[in-house]
Coordinates of C-alpha atoms in Angstrom, one line a residue:
M276 CA 96.4 -25.4 -36.4
A277 CA 94.4 -22.8 -34.7
H278 CA 96.8 -20.1 -35.5
L279 CA 96.6 -21.3 -39.4
R280 CA 93.0 -20.9 -39.2
L281 CA 93.2 -17.4 -37.6
L282 CA 95.7 -16.6 -40.1
L283 CA 93.7 -17.6 -43.3
S284 CA 90.6 -15.8 -42.1
H285 CA 92.5 -12.6 -41.4
T286 CA 94.0 -12.8 -45.0
R287 CA 90.4 -12.9 -46.5
R288 CA 89.1 -10.0 -44.5
H289 CA 92.4 -8.0 -45.3
P290 CA 94.2 -8.7 -48.5
H291 CA 96.6 -6.1 -47.7
P292 CA 100.1 -7.8 -47.4
H293 CA 101.6 -5.0 -44.9
R294 CA 99.0 -5.4 -42.4
L295 CA 100.0 -9.3 -42.0
L296 CA 103.3 -8.6 -40.6
P297 CA 102.0 -8.3 -37.0
L298 CA 100.4 -11.9 -37.2
F299 CA 103.7 -13.5 -38.3
H300 CA 105.4 -11.7 -35.5
F301 CA 102.6 -12.8 -33.2
S302 CA 102.4 -16.5 -34.9
S303 CA 106.5 -16.6 -34.3
D304 CA 106.1 -15.7 -30.5
A305 CA 103.7 -18.1 -30.0
N306 CA 105.9 -21.0 -31.1
S307 CA 108.8 -19.5 -29.5
S308 CA 106.6 -19.1 -26.1
S309 CA 105.4 -22.6 -26.3
S310 CA 109.1 -23.6 -25.4
S311 CA 110.2 -20.8 -23.5
A312 CA 108.9 -18.6 -20.7
P313 CA 105.7 -16.7 -20.8
R314 CA 105.4 -13.8 -22.7
P315 CA 105.5 -10.4 -21.3
P316 CA 102.0 -8.5 -21.0
P317 CA 101.5 -5.8 -23.9
P318 CA 102.3 -2.0 -23.2
P319 CA 99.5 0.1 -22.2
I320 CA 97.5 2.2 -24.7
K321 CA 97.7 5.7 -23.8
P322 CA 94.5 8.1 -24.7
V323 CA 94.9 10.6 -27.6
S324 CA 93.1 13.7 -27.8
Y325 CA 92.7 16.0 -30.8
A326 CA 92.3 20.1 -30.7
P327 CA 88.9 21.2 -32.4
K328 CA 89.4 21.5 -36.0
P329 CA 88.6 25.5 -37.0
K330 CA 86.1 26.0 -39.3
Q331 CA 87.1 27.2 -42.8
E332 CA 85.2 29.1 -45.4
A333 CA 84.5 27.0 -48.8
A334 CA 86.9 27.9 -51.4
P335 CA 85.2 28.7 -54.8
E336 CA 85.5 25.9 -57.1
D337 CA 87.8 25.9 -60.0
P338 CA 85.7 24.9 -63.0
A339 CA 88.9 24.1 -65.1
G340 CA 90.5 21.7 -62.6
P341 CA 89.2 18.7 -61.1
P342 CA 87.4 18.5 -57.7
T343 CA 89.9 17.7 -54.7
T344 CA 88.9 14.6 -52.8
N345 CA 89.9 13.2 -49.7
V346 CA 91.8 10.2 -50.7
G347 CA 93.0 8.6 -47.2
R348 CA 91.4 8.1 -44.1
D349 CA 94.1 10.2 -42.0
A350 CA 94.5 13.0 -44.7
Q351 CA 94.6 16.3 -42.9
S352 CA 93.0 18.5 -45.6
P353 CA 89.2 19.1 -44.8
L354 CA 86.5 18.3 -47.2
P355 CA 85.2 21.2 -49.6
R356 CA 81.9 22.1 -48.8
R357 CA 79.0 23.0 -51.4
P358 CA 77.6 26.5 -50.9
Q359 CA 74.4 26.3 -49.1
Q360 CA 71.4 28.1 -51.0
P361 CA 69.1 30.6 -48.6
A362 CA 65.9 28.5 -48.0
P363 CA 63.0 30.4 -49.5
P364 CA 60.7 32.6 -47.2
R365 CA 58.0 31.0 -45.4
E366 CA 54.6 31.7 -46.5
W367 CA 51.9 33.1 -43.7
T368 CA 49.2 30.6 -42.6
R369 CA 46.1 31.6 -41.4
Q370 CA 47.0 30.4 -38.0
D371 CA 50.3 32.7 -38.0
M372 CA 48.1 35.6 -39.1
R373 CA 45.6 35.5 -36.0
Y374 CA 48.8 36.5 -33.8
V375 CA 50.3 38.9 -35.8
K376 CA 48.6 42.1 -36.4
D377 CA 48.8 44.0 -39.8
A378 CA 50.9 41.1 -41.3
A379 CA 48.8 40.9 -44.9
P380 CA 49.7 43.7 -47.1
V381 CA 47.2 46.3 -47.1
I382 CA 45.7 46.8 -50.4
S383 CA 44.3 50.4 -51.0
P384 CA 41.1 51.0 -53.6
V385 CA 42.0 52.3 -56.9
S386 CA 39.2 54.3 -59.0
Y387 CA 39.4 55.4 -62.4
P388 CA 37.9 58.3 -63.8
S389 CA 34.8 57.6 -66.2
R390 CA 35.6 58.6 -69.7
V391 CA 33.0 60.3 -71.6
A392 CA 33.3 60.7 -75.4
P393 CA 32.5 64.4 -76.4
L394 CA 30.2 65.0 -79.3
P395 CA 31.7 66.6 -82.6
E396 CA 29.8 69.8 -81.4
D397 CA 31.3 69.9 -78.2
R398 CA 34.9 70.0 -79.5
P399 CA 36.9 73.0 -79.1
A400 CA 37.8 74.9 -82.6
G401 CA 41.2 75.9 -81.5
G402 CA 42.6 72.4 -80.6
D403 CA 41.9 69.1 -78.7
A404 CA 39.5 68.8 -75.9
E405 CA 40.8 68.8 -72.5
G406 CA 41.9 64.9 -71.2
V407 CA 40.5 63.5 -74.7
P408 CA 43.3 62.9 -77.4
E409 CA 42.5 64.1 -81.1
E410 CA 42.4 60.2 -82.1
G411 CA 39.5 59.8 -79.8
L412 CA 37.5 62.2 -81.0
R413 CA 38.1 61.3 -84.7
G414 CA 37.0 57.7 -84.0
E415 CA 34.0 59.1 -82.1
G416 CA 33.2 61.4 -85.2
E417 CA 33.6 58.2 -87.6
R418 CA 31.2 56.2 -85.3
I419 CA 28.3 58.7 -85.2
Q420 CA 28.6 59.3 -88.9
M421 CA 28.4 55.7 -89.5
E422 CA 25.0 55.4 -87.2
A423 CA 23.7 58.6 -89.1
A424 CA 24.4 56.9 -92.5
R425 CA 22.7 53.3 -91.2
A426 CA 19.6 55.0 -90.4
T427 CA 19.1 55.7 -94.1
R428 CA 19.4 53.2 -96.9
N429 CA 18.9 53.1 -100.7
I430 CA 16.1 51.4 -102.7
F431 CA 16.3 51.5 -106.4
G432 CA 18.4 54.6 -105.9
M433 CA 16.3 56.4 -103.5
Q434 CA 17.1 57.1 -100.0
V435 CA 14.5 56.0 -97.4
E436 CA 14.6 56.5 -93.7
E437 CA 14.5 53.4 -91.5
E438 CA 11.7 53.3 -89.1
E439 CA 12.9 53.5 -85.4
Q440 CA 12.7 49.9 -83.4
V441 CA 9.7 49.5 -81.8
P442 CA 9.5 47.6 -78.3
Y443 CA 8.8 44.1 -77.9
P444 CA 4.9 43.6 -78.7
T445 CA 2.8 42.7 -75.7
I446 CA 0.4 39.9 -75.6
I447 CA -3.0 41.3 -77.0
P448 CA -6.1 39.4 -75.8
V449 CA -7.9 37.8 -78.6
V450 CA -11.2 39.2 -79.3
K451 CA -13.8 36.8 -80.1
R452 CA -16.5 37.5 -82.8
P453 CA -19.9 37.7 -81.1
Q454 CA -22.1 34.7 -81.6
K455 CA -24.6 35.2 -84.0
V456 CA -28.0 34.4 -82.9
A457 CA -30.2 31.7 -84.6
I458 CA -33.1 33.1 -86.8
D459 CA -36.1 31.4 -88.3
L460 CA -35.5 29.6 -91.4
V461 CA -37.5 31.8 -93.8
D462 CA -35.5 34.7 -92.7
A463 CA -32.1 32.5 -92.9
I464 CA -33.0 31.7 -96.5
R465 CA -33.9 35.5 -97.5
L466 CA -30.4 36.6 -95.7
V467 CA -28.7 33.9 -97.6
K468 CA -30.1 34.7 -101.2
T469 CA -29.5 38.6 -100.5
S470 CA -25.8 38.2 -99.6
A471 CA -25.1 36.0 -102.7
N472 CA -26.9 38.5 -105.1
E473 CA -24.8 41.4 -103.8
K474 CA -21.8 39.8 -104.9
K475 CA -21.9 39.6 -108.5
R476 CA -20.1 35.8 -109.2
N477 CA -19.1 33.9 -112.6
F478 CA -21.4 31.1 -111.3
V479 CA -24.6 30.3 -109.6
E480 CA -23.9 29.7 -106.1
T481 CA -25.2 26.6 -104.2
I482 CA -27.1 26.8 -100.9
E483 CA -25.3 24.6 -98.2
A484 CA -26.4 23.1 -94.9
H485 CA -23.9 22.3 -92.3
V486 CA -25.2 20.6 -89.4
M487 CA -23.3 19.8 -86.0
L488 CA -24.5 16.6 -84.6
G489 CA -24.1 15.2 -81.0
V490 CA -22.8 11.9 -82.2
D491 CA -19.0 10.2 -81.8
P492 CA -18.0 9.1 -85.4
R493 CA -15.5 6.9 -83.9
R494 CA -18.0 4.7 -82.7
G495 CA -19.5 2.6 -85.5
D496 CA -22.9 2.1 -83.7
Q497 CA -23.3 6.1 -83.8
M498 CA -22.4 6.5 -87.5
V499 CA -24.8 8.7 -89.6
R500 CA -25.4 8.5 -93.1
G501 CA -28.1 8.2 -95.6
A502 CA -29.8 9.5 -99.0
L503 CA -32.5 11.2 -100.1
T504 CA -34.6 12.8 -103.1
L505 CA -34.8 16.6 -102.9
P506 CA -38.3 17.4 -104.4
H507 CA -37.1 20.3 -106.6
G508 CA -33.7 18.7 -107.5
T509 CA -30.0 20.3 -106.8
G510 CA -30.1 22.5 -109.9
K511 CA -27.2 20.9 -111.5
T512 CA -26.6 18.6 -114.0
V513 CA -25.8 14.8 -112.7
R514 CA -23.8 12.4 -115.0
V515 CA -25.0 9.0 -113.9
A516 CA -22.8 5.8 -114.8
V517 CA -24.2 2.4 -114.6
F518 CA -22.5 -1.3 -114.4
A519 CA -25.0 -3.5 -116.1
E520 CA -24.9 -6.0 -118.7
G521 CA -27.7 -7.3 -121.0
P522 CA -31.4 -6.2 -120.4
A523 CA -30.4 -4.4 -117.1
A524 CA -28.1 -2.1 -119.4
D525 CA -30.6 -1.4 -122.0
E526 CA -33.0 -0.4 -119.2
A527 CA -30.3 2.4 -118.2
R528 CA -29.9 3.5 -121.5
A529 CA -33.6 4.1 -121.7
A530 CA -33.8 5.7 -118.3
G531 CA -31.3 8.2 -119.3
A532 CA -27.7 7.0 -118.0
D533 CA -24.8 8.8 -119.5
V534 CA -22.3 5.9 -119.0
V535 CA -23.1 2.3 -119.4
G536 CA -20.9 -0.9 -119.4
G537 CA -19.8 -3.9 -117.8
D538 CA -16.0 -5.3 -117.4
E539 CA -14.9 -2.9 -120.4
L540 CA -15.9 0.1 -117.9
I541 CA -14.1 -1.2 -115.1
E542 CA -10.6 -1.3 -117.1
E543 CA -11.2 1.9 -118.4
I544 CA -11.4 3.4 -114.9
R545 CA -8.4 1.4 -113.7
K546 CA -6.1 2.6 -116.5
G547 CA -7.7 5.9 -116.8
G548 CA -5.6 7.4 -114.3
G549 CA -8.1 8.4 -111.9
K550 CA -10.0 10.4 -114.6
L551 CA -13.7 10.2 -114.1
S552 CA -16.8 11.5 -116.6
F553 CA -19.7 10.7 -114.1
D554 CA -20.8 11.9 -110.8
K555 CA -23.0 9.0 -109.7
C556 CA -22.5 5.4 -109.4
I557 CA -25.1 2.5 -110.1
A558 CA -24.4 -1.1 -110.2
T559 CA -26.4 -4.3 -110.0
P560 CA -25.7 -6.9 -107.4
M561 CA -23.9 -9.3 -109.8
F562 CA -21.3 -6.5 -110.6
M563 CA -20.2 -5.5 -106.7
P564 CA -17.5 -8.2 -106.4
R565 CA -15.9 -7.2 -109.7
L566 CA -15.6 -3.6 -108.4
S567 CA -13.2 -4.4 -106.2
K568 CA -10.7 -3.5 -108.7
V569 CA -11.5 0.1 -108.8
A570 CA -12.6 0.3 -105.0
R571 CA -9.6 2.5 -104.1
I572 CA -10.5 5.1 -107.0
L573 CA -14.1 5.4 -106.5
G574 CA -14.3 4.9 -102.5
P575 CA -12.2 8.1 -101.6
R576 CA -14.5 10.1 -103.9
G577 CA -17.6 8.9 -102.6
L578 CA -19.1 7.0 -105.7
M579 CA -18.5 3.5 -104.7
P580 CA -22.1 1.9 -105.0
N581 CA -23.7 1.0 -101.5
P582 CA -26.7 -1.1 -100.9
K583 CA -27.7 1.1 -97.9
L584 CA -28.0 4.3 -100.1
G585 CA -29.7 2.4 -103.0
S586 CA -27.2 2.5 -105.5
V587 CA -26.9 -0.9 -105.8
T588 CA -30.2 -2.3 -107.1
N589 CA -31.8 -4.5 -109.8
D590 CA -34.4 -1.7 -110.2
V591 CA -31.8 0.5 -112.8
S592 CA -34.5 2.7 -114.6
G593 CA -35.9 3.8 -110.9
A594 CA -32.4 4.3 -109.5
V595 CA -30.9 6.5 -112.6
K596 CA -34.3 8.6 -112.4
A597 CA -33.9 9.3 -108.8
A598 CA -30.2 10.2 -109.3
K599 CA -31.3 12.4 -112.4
S600 CA -33.9 14.3 -110.4
G601 CA -31.8 15.3 -107.5
R602 CA -30.6 12.4 -105.3
V603 CA -28.7 13.7 -102.5
D604 CA -26.1 11.5 -100.5
F605 CA -24.9 12.7 -96.8
K606 CA -22.5 11.3 -94.4
I607 CA -20.9 12.7 -91.4
D608 CA -17.1 13.5 -91.4
K609 CA -14.8 12.8 -88.6
T610 CA -15.9 16.0 -86.6
A611 CA -19.4 15.0 -86.5
I612 CA -20.7 17.3 -89.1
V613 CA -22.9 16.8 -92.2
H614 CA -22.2 18.9 -95.2
V615 CA -24.8 18.8 -98.1
G616 CA -25.7 21.1 -101.1
L617 CA -29.7 21.6 -101.1
G618 CA -30.3 23.8 -104.1
K619 CA -29.0 26.7 -105.9
V620 CA -29.6 30.6 -105.3
N621 CA -31.9 31.1 -108.0
F622 CA -34.4 28.6 -106.6
S623 CA -37.6 30.3 -105.0
E624 CA -37.6 30.7 -101.1
E625 CA -40.5 27.9 -101.0
S626 CA -38.6 25.4 -103.0
L627 CA -35.7 25.7 -100.7
R628 CA -37.7 25.7 -97.8
E629 CA -39.2 22.3 -99.2
N630 CA -35.8 20.9 -100.0
I631 CA -34.2 21.7 -96.3
G632 CA -37.3 20.3 -94.7
A633 CA -36.9 17.0 -96.8
F634 CA -33.2 16.9 -95.7
V635 CA -34.0 17.3 -92.1
H636 CA -36.6 14.4 -92.2
A637 CA -34.2 12.2 -94.0
L638 CA -31.6 13.4 -91.0
L639 CA -33.9 12.2 -88.4
L640 CA -34.6 8.7 -89.9
A641 CA -30.7 8.0 -89.9
K642 CA -30.4 8.9 -86.2
P643 CA -28.6 6.2 -84.4
V644 CA -30.4 3.9 -82.1
G645 CA -27.7 3.6 -79.5
L646 CA -27.9 7.4 -79.1
K647 CA -29.2 7.9 -75.6
K648 CA -30.5 10.7 -73.5
T649 CA -31.4 12.8 -76.2
S650 CA -35.1 13.8 -77.7
K651 CA -36.1 14.2 -81.3
Y652 CA -33.8 17.2 -81.9
V653 CA -32.1 18.1 -78.5
G654 CA -28.8 16.4 -78.0
Y655 CA -28.8 15.1 -81.7
V656 CA -28.9 18.1 -83.8
K657 CA -26.7 20.9 -82.1
K658 CA -26.2 23.2 -84.6
F659 CA -27.9 24.2 -88.1
T660 CA -25.9 26.6 -90.3
L661 CA -27.3 27.5 -93.7
S662 CA -25.0 29.5 -96.3
S663 CA -24.0 30.2 -100.0
T664 CA -20.7 28.7 -101.6
M665 CA -18.9 32.0 -101.0
G666 CA -21.1 33.6 -98.5
P667 CA -21.5 34.1 -94.6
G668 CA -23.2 31.4 -92.5
F669 CA -26.3 31.8 -90.6
P670 CA -27.8 29.9 -87.9
V671 CA -31.3 28.3 -87.8
T672 CA -33.3 27.6 -84.9
I673 CA -34.5 24.2 -84.3
P674 CA -38.4 24.8 -83.9
S675 CA -38.3 26.4 -87.3
L676 CA -36.4 23.2 -88.9
S677 CA -38.9 21.1 -87.3
V678 CA -42.0 22.9 -88.6
A679 CA -40.5 22.5 -92.5
A680 CA -39.8 18.6 -91.6
D681 CA -43.5 18.0 -90.2
H682 CA -44.7 19.9 -93.4
Y683 CA -42.6 17.9 -96.0
N684 CA -43.9 14.8 -94.0
K685 CA -47.7 15.7 -94.4
V686 CA -47.0 16.5 -98.3
Q687 CA -45.2 13.0 -98.8
V688 CA -48.0 11.2 -97.1
S689 CA -51.0 13.0 -98.5

C-alpha cells in the first residue's frame, strides 16, 4: 500500500510516462524481494567533471530568421548573448576634481572688436571702407537722413524746426508774495476807489469787506450771523417779496414791496423751476409753516425768512422800508470768513467810512458768548480786507476799524 501511494505522488509530480519505468522495476523488485533473498546494494556513483566551455563571440542576429533558443536542458549549443552597449562616461564630481589637476576644460576669454559705424563723410570715394561692408554704410546713411528729416516737420506746408529736448526741469522753490502791510481805513478806501477808477468797467463796482474771524464754524455756539441797515444804503435796487394776506398785504404794498402774495405766491415759486423775481423775503409768523414747501429753493440762496434777522415780523411796513433802504445780512462760511458788500465805488469816502463802521459795530454785537480768551477785537477779528468787485485787496488795521465803529455808535446814540 505504501508503494502505491509513493507511485501516485510521483506520478502527480512527474507526468512523463517514460520516467515511471524505474519505479515499476523498483516495485517489482520489492515484490520479488519480499519472497526471495535481500537485494544487492546499488552501484557506486562516479563523479563526472566537464571541461570549461570556451568563450565564443556573439554571432550577428539574422533579422529574417527566428532567434535560436535552447530547447532542452542538456543542449550542447550555448545561448546567444546580446551585445552590451558601452556605458556613458561618468561626469566629474566636485570631490574628484579636488584630487585631479587640470581636470576641467580651460575656457579662454574671447574679445570682440568694437564696431563703429562711420559717417557718410568718412566713407572713401573709391570704394568701401576697411572692415565695414557697403550695406552697413548704406543703412547708417539712411538712419542719419531719417533723423535729420525728423528734426523738421511740416505745419500747413511750412517746415518748422523742432526745438531741442531740454533736460528734466528741477524743482523751483515757490516764491511767496510779500505780505501787504495793514493800512489805515481812510487810506484803504482811497486806494480801493483809485484802483477801481483806473480800470474802466461796464458796471459800477461794489466795495466789499472780507473779515477772517477766530471762531470755529463747526460749533453751533460759535456761529456768527446778523443783519444791519447801512446808513447810506448799498447803492443797489432791492426787490422785496412779502408773504402776507389781508391788512398786512395792503400795508406791504403801501410800504413799497415789489411782490406780495400768499399761497398763490408759494405755488408760483414751487412751480417756477428756480426762477425768482426778488432779492429779499419778508413773511408774517402765520406763513412760516407754509414756507416749508419752498424751503429747499429759498434756503440755499439765503432768502428764507428768519426771526433772528428781522425778516419774520408783524411790522411788515418797517421791514420793507429797512430792506429798501439798505438792509444787509451777513453770515460766516465754512472757512470762518464773512463776505459782505458795503456800498458802491461812486460813494464818497465819508459815506463808505460810516457804512464800514456800522458793519463793524454789528459784527461786534454778533460775537459768540462762548468765545473765550479774546478781547474786544484781538482773537475775534483776525484780518479785515477791503476791496472792490474786481480789484485788489488792502488789509486794514484794527485800531482804525475800532475808531470808525465808535464814531457810528456815538452818532446813532445821539
